[in-house]
One Martini backbone bead per residue (centre of mass of N, CA, C, O) as a GRO file, in nm:
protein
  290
    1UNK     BB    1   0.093   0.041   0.025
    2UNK     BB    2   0.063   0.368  -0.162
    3UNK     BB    3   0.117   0.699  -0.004
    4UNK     BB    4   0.074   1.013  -0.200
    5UNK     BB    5   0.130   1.377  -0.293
    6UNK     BB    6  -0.044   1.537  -0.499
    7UNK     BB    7   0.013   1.791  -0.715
    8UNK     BB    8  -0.300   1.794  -0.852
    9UNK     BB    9  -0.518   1.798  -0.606
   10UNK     BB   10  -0.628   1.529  -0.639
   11UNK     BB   11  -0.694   1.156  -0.763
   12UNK     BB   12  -0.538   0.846  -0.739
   13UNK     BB   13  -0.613   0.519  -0.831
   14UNK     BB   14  -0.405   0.200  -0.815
   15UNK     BB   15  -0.498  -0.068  -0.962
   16UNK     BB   16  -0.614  -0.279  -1.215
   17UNK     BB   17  -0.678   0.014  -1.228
   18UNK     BB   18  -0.752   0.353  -1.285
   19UNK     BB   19  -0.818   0.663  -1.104
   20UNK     BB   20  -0.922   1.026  -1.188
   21UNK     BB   21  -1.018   1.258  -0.961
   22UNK     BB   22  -1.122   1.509  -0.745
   23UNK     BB   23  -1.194   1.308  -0.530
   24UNK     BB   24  -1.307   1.119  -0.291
   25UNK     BB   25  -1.637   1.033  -0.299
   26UNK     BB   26  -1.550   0.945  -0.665
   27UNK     BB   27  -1.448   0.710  -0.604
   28UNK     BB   28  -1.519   0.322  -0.681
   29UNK     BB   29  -1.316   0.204  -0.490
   30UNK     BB   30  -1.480   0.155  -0.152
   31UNK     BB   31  -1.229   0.127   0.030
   32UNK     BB   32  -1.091   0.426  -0.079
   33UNK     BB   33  -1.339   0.595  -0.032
   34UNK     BB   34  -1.393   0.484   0.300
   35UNK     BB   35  -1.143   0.568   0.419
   36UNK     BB   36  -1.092   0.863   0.333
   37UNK     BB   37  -1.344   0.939   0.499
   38UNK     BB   38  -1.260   0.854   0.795
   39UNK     BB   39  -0.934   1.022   0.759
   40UNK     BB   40  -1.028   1.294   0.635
   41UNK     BB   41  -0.967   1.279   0.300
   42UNK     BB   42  -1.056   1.460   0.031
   43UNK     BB   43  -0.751   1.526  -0.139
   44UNK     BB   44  -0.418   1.494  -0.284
   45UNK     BB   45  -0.363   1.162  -0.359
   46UNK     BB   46  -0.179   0.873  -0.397
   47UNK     BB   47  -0.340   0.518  -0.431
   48UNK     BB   48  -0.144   0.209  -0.370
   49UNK     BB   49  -0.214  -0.114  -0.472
   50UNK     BB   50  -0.047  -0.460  -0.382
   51UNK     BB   51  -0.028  -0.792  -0.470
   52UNK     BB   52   0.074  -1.125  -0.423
   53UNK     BB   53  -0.259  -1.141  -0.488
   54UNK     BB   54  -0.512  -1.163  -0.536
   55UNK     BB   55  -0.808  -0.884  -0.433
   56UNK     BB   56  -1.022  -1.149  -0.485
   57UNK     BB   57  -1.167  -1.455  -0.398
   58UNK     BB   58  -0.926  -1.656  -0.207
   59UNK     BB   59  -0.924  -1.653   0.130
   60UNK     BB   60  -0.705  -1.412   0.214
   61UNK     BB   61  -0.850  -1.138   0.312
   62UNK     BB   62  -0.746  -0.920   0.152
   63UNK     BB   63  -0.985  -0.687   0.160
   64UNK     BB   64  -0.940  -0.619   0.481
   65UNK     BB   65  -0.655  -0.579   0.443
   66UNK     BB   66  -0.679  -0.307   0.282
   67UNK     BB   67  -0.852  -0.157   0.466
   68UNK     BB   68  -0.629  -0.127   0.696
   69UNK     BB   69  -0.363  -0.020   0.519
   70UNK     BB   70  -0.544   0.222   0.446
   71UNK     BB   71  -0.561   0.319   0.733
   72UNK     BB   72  -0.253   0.317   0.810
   73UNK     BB   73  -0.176   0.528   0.580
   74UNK     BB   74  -0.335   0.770   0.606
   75UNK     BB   75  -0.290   0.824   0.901
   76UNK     BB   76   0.048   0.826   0.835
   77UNK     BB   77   0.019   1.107   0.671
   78UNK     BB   78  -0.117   1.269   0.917
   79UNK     BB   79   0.081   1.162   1.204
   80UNK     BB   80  -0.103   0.936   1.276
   81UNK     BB   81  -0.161   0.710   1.501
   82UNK     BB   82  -0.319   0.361   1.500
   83UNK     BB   83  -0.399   0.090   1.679
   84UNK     BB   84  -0.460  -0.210   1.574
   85UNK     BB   85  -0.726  -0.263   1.658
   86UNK     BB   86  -0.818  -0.049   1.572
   87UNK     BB   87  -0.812  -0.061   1.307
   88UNK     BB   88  -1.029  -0.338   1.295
   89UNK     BB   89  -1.251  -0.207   1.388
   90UNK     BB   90  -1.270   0.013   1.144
   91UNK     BB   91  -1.284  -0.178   0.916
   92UNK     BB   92  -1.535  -0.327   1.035
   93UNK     BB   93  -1.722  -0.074   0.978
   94UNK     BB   94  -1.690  -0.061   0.683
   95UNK     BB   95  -1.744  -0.318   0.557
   96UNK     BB   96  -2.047  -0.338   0.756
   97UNK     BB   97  -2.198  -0.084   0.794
   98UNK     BB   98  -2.124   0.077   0.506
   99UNK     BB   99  -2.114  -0.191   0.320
  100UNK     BB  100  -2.300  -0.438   0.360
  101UNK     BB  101  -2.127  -0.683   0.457
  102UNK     BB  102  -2.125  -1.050   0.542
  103UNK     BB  103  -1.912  -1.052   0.754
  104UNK     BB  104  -1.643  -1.088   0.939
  105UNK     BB  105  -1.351  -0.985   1.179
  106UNK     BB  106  -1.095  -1.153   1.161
  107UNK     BB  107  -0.923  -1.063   0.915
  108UNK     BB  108  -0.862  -0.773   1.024
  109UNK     BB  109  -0.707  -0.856   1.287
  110UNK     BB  110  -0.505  -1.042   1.184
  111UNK     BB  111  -0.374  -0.780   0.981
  112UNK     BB  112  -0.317  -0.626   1.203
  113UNK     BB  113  -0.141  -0.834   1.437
  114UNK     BB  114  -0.069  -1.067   1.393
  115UNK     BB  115   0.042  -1.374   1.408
  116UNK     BB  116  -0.083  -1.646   1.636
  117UNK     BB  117  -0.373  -1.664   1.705
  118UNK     BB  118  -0.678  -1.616   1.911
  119UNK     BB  119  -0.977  -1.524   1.833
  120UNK     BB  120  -1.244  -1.351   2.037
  121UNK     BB  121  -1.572  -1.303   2.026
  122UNK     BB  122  -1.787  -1.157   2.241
  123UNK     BB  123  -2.061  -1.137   2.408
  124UNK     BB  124  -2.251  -0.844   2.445
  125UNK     BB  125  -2.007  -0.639   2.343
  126UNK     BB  126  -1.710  -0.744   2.470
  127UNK     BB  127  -1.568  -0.782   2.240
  128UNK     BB  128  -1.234  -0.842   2.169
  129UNK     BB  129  -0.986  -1.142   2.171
  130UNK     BB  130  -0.638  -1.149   2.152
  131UNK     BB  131  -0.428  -1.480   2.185
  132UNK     BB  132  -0.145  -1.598   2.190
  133UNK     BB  133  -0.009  -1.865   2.083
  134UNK     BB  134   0.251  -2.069   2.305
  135UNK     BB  135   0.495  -2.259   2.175
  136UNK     BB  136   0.707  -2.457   2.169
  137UNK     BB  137   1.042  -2.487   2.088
  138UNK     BB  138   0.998  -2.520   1.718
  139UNK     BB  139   0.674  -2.570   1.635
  140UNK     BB  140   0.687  -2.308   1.418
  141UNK     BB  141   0.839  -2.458   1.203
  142UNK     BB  142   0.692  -2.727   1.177
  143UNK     BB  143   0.459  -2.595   1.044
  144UNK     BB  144   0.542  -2.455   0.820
  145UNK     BB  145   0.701  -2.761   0.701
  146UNK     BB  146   0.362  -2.858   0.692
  147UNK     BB  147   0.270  -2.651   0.476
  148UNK     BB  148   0.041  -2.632   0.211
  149UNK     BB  149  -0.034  -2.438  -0.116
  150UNK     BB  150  -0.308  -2.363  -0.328
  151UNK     BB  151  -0.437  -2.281  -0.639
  152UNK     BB  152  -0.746  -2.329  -0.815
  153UNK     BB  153  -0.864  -2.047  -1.008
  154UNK     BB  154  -1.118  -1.976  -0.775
  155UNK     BB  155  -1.329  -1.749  -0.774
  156UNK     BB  156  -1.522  -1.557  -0.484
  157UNK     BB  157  -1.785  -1.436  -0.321
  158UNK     BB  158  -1.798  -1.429  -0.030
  159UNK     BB  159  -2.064  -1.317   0.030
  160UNK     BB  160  -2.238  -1.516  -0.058
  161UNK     BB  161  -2.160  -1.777   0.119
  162UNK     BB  162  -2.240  -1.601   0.355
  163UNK     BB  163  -2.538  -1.561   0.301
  164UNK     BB  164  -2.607  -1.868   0.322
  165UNK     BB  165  -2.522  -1.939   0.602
  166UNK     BB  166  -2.680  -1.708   0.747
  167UNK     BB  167  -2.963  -1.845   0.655
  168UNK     BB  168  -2.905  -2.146   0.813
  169UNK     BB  169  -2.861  -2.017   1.120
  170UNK     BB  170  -3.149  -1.895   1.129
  171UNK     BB  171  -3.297  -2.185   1.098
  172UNK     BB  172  -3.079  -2.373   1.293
  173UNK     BB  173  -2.896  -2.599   1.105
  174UNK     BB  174  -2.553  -2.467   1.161
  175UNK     BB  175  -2.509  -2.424   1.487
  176UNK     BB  176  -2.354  -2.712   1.604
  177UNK     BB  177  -2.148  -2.692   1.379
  178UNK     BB  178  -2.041  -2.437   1.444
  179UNK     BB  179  -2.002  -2.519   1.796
  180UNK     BB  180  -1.792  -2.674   1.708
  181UNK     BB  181  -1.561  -2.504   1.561
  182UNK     BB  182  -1.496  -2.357   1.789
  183UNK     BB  183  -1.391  -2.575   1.967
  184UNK     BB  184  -1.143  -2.648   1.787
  185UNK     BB  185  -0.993  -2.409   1.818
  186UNK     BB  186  -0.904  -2.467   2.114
  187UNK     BB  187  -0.799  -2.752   2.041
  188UNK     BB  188  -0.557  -2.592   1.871
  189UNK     BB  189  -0.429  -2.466   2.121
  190UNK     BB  190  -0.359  -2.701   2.290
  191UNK     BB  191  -0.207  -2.879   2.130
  192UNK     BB  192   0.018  -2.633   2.064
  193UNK     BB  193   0.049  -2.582   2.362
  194UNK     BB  194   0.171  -2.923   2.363
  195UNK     BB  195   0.347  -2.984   2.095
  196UNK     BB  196   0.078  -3.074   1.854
  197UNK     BB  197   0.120  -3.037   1.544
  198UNK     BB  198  -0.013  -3.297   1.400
  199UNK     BB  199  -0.337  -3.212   1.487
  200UNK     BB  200  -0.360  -3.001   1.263
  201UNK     BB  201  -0.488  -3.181   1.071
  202UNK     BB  202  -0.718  -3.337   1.173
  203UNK     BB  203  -0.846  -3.059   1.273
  204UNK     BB  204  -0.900  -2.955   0.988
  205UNK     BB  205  -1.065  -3.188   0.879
  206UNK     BB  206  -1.315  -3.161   1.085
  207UNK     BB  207  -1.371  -2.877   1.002
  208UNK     BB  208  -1.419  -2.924   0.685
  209UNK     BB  209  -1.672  -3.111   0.737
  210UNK     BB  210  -1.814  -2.871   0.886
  211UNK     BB  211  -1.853  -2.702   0.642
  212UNK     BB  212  -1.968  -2.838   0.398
  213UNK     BB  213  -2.239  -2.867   0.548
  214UNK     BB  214  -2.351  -2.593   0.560
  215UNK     BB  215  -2.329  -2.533   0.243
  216UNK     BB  216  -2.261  -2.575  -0.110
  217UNK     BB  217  -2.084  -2.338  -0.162
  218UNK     BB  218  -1.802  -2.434  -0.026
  219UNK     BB  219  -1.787  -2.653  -0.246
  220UNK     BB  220  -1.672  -2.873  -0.521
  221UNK     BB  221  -1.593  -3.131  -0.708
  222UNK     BB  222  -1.330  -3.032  -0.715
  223UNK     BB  223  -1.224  -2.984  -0.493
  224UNK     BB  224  -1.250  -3.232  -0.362
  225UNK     BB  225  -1.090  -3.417  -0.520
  226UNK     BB  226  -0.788  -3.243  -0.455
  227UNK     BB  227  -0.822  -3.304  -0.179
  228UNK     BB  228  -0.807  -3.659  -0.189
  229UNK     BB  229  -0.542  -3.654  -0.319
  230UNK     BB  230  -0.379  -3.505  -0.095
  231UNK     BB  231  -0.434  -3.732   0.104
  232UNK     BB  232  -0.352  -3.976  -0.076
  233UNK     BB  233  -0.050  -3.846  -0.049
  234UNK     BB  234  -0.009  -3.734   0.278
  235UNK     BB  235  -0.249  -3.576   0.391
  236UNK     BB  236  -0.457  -3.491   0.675
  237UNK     BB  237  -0.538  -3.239   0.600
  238UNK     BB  238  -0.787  -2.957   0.528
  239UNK     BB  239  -0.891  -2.689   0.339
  240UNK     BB  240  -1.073  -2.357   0.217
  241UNK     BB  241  -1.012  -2.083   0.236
  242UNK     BB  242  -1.208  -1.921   0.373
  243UNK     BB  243  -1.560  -1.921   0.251
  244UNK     BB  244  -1.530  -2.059   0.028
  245UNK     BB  245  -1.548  -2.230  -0.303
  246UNK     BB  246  -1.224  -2.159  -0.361
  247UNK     BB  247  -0.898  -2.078  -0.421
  248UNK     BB  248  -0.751  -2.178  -0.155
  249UNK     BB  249  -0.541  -2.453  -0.047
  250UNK     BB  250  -0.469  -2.627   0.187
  251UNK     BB  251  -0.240  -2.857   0.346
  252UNK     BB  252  -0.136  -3.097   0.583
  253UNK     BB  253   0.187  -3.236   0.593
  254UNK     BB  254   0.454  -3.447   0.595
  255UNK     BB  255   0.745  -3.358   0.414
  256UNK     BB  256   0.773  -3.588   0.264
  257UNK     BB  257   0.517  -3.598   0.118
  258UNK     BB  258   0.532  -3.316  -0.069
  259UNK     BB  259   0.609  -3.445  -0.369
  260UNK     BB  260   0.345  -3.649  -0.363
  261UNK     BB  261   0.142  -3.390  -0.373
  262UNK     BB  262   0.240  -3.215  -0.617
  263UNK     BB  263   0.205  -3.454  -0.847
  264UNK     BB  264  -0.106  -3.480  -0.799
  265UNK     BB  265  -0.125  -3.144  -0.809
  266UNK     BB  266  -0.005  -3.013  -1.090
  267UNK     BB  267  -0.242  -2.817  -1.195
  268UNK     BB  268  -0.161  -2.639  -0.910
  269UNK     BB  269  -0.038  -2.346  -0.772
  270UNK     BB  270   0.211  -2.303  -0.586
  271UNK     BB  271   0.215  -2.106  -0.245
  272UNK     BB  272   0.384  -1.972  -0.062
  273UNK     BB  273   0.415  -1.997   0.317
  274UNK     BB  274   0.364  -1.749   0.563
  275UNK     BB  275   0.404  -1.621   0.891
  276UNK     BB  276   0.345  -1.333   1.016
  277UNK     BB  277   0.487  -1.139   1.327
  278UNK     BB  278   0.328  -0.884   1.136
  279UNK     BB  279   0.129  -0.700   1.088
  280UNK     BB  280   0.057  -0.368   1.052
  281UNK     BB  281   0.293  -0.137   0.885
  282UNK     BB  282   0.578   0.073   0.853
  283UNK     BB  283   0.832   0.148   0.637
  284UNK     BB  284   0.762   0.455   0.510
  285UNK     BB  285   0.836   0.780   0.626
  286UNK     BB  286   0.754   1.078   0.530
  287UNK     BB  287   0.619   1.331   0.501
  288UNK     BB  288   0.384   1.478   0.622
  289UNK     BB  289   0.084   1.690   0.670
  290UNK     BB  290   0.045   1.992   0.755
   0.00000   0.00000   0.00000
């Protein structure tokens, strides 16, 4: 994410196309057109997003990423800090009650804070908590040599799926399901401060089945296929991050087995994983706005 200020004291912003307008809230991409009217910023800068993956469809929560990062770089121009849970907050404000988008605030939390947490969302208004999750030494790197990514080719928009979701939990078929995964993330956390990262499979793969009956739009006829032939090369789970429907296939496998799983899913492109040990943060940083 790159903010400058503009000598021609409009707006630009490029990202997959370019805009240039006269202010801000005559941008397009909604993103940074509510980024900016939260920020105070009504005209003269210049905003740039990058990014190494699609920046939509894919369950690598992009969307919120982004508009984190674009909170966080405008704030940073007017010379204000702002700490990351706020980022999260606002960022969570901005996609759910102003864009009217059906999503959850995890994305928007993990982008912000970094790190590998537990991330508690309380009843009854009592916010949120963010609690690292701490783990014998050794074990976050076995982790890491642990974990493969697929790219499926397959985007689709969160916001259906999770409207469907919405939908199901609502009629109360869905509800049983929510509280197993809820419950999982828990025993994900204790297996790992327990020093058992082999549990990662087993539970992301019960996680897994316990998503795709969710709603039917969660997997697909290819999604399963992928993950089965992955599974029969020798990984233990995984799962389709993010909404489901597409984007990246996880999948949790002992390192020996990995030659043997890329060459099942060889038509899938391979995507290193790497956990970020920081959330969003500011990396250059020149002159503020007077």
């Amino acid at each position: 994410m790159i903010v400058a200020r503009r000598f021609e004291g409009d707006v630009r912003v490029s990202y997959s196309r370019t805009e240039i307008v006269s202010k801000g809230s005559d941008v397009e991409h909604e993103l940074v057109r509510e980024a900016m009217r939260a920020t105070g910023i009504p005209r003269g800068i210049d905003v740039m997003t990058l990014a190494d993956v699609p920046s939509q469809g894919t369950g690598l929560g992009s969307s919120s990423t982004v508009t984190v990062g674009l909170l966080n770089a405008l704030y940073a121009f007017q010379g204000i800090y702002r700490a990351p849970l706020a980022l999260a907050e606002e960022a969570s404000r901005i996609e759910i009650e102003v864009l009217g988008k059906p999503i959850g605030r995890q994305d928007q939390y993990a982008s912000a804070v970094g790190g590998f947490n537990l991330i508690e969302f309380l009843r009854d208004g009592g916010g949120v908590r963010v609690e690292p999750v701490v783990m014998p030494s050794g074990c976050l790197k076995r982790l890491h040599r642990s974990l493969l990514m697929f790219y499926t080719g397959r985007q689709r928009q969160a916001s259906t799926v999770l409207e469907e979701q919405r939908s199901a939990v609502q009629d109360g078929k869905a509800i049983a399901s929510l509280e197993h995964m809820r419950d999982l993330a828990y025993s994900l956390r204790d297996e790992l401060a327990a020093g058992n990262v082999d549990a990662v499979g087993r539970l992301l793969h019960e996680n897994w089945e316990l998503k795709k009956g969710l709603v039917e739009k969660i997997s697909s006829p290819e999604v399963d296929r992928w993950y089965e032939l992955g599974r029969r090369a020798g990984a233990t789970g995984g799962k389709v991050l993010g909404a489901g429907g597409g984007g990246f296939l996880l999948l949790y496998a002992p390192p020996a087995r990995h030659d043997a799983i890329r060459r099942e899913l060889g038509e899938l492109r391979e995507v290193p994983i790497r956990l970020a040990a920081r959330g969003t943060h500011i990396t250059v940083m020149n002159d503020a706005l007077d």
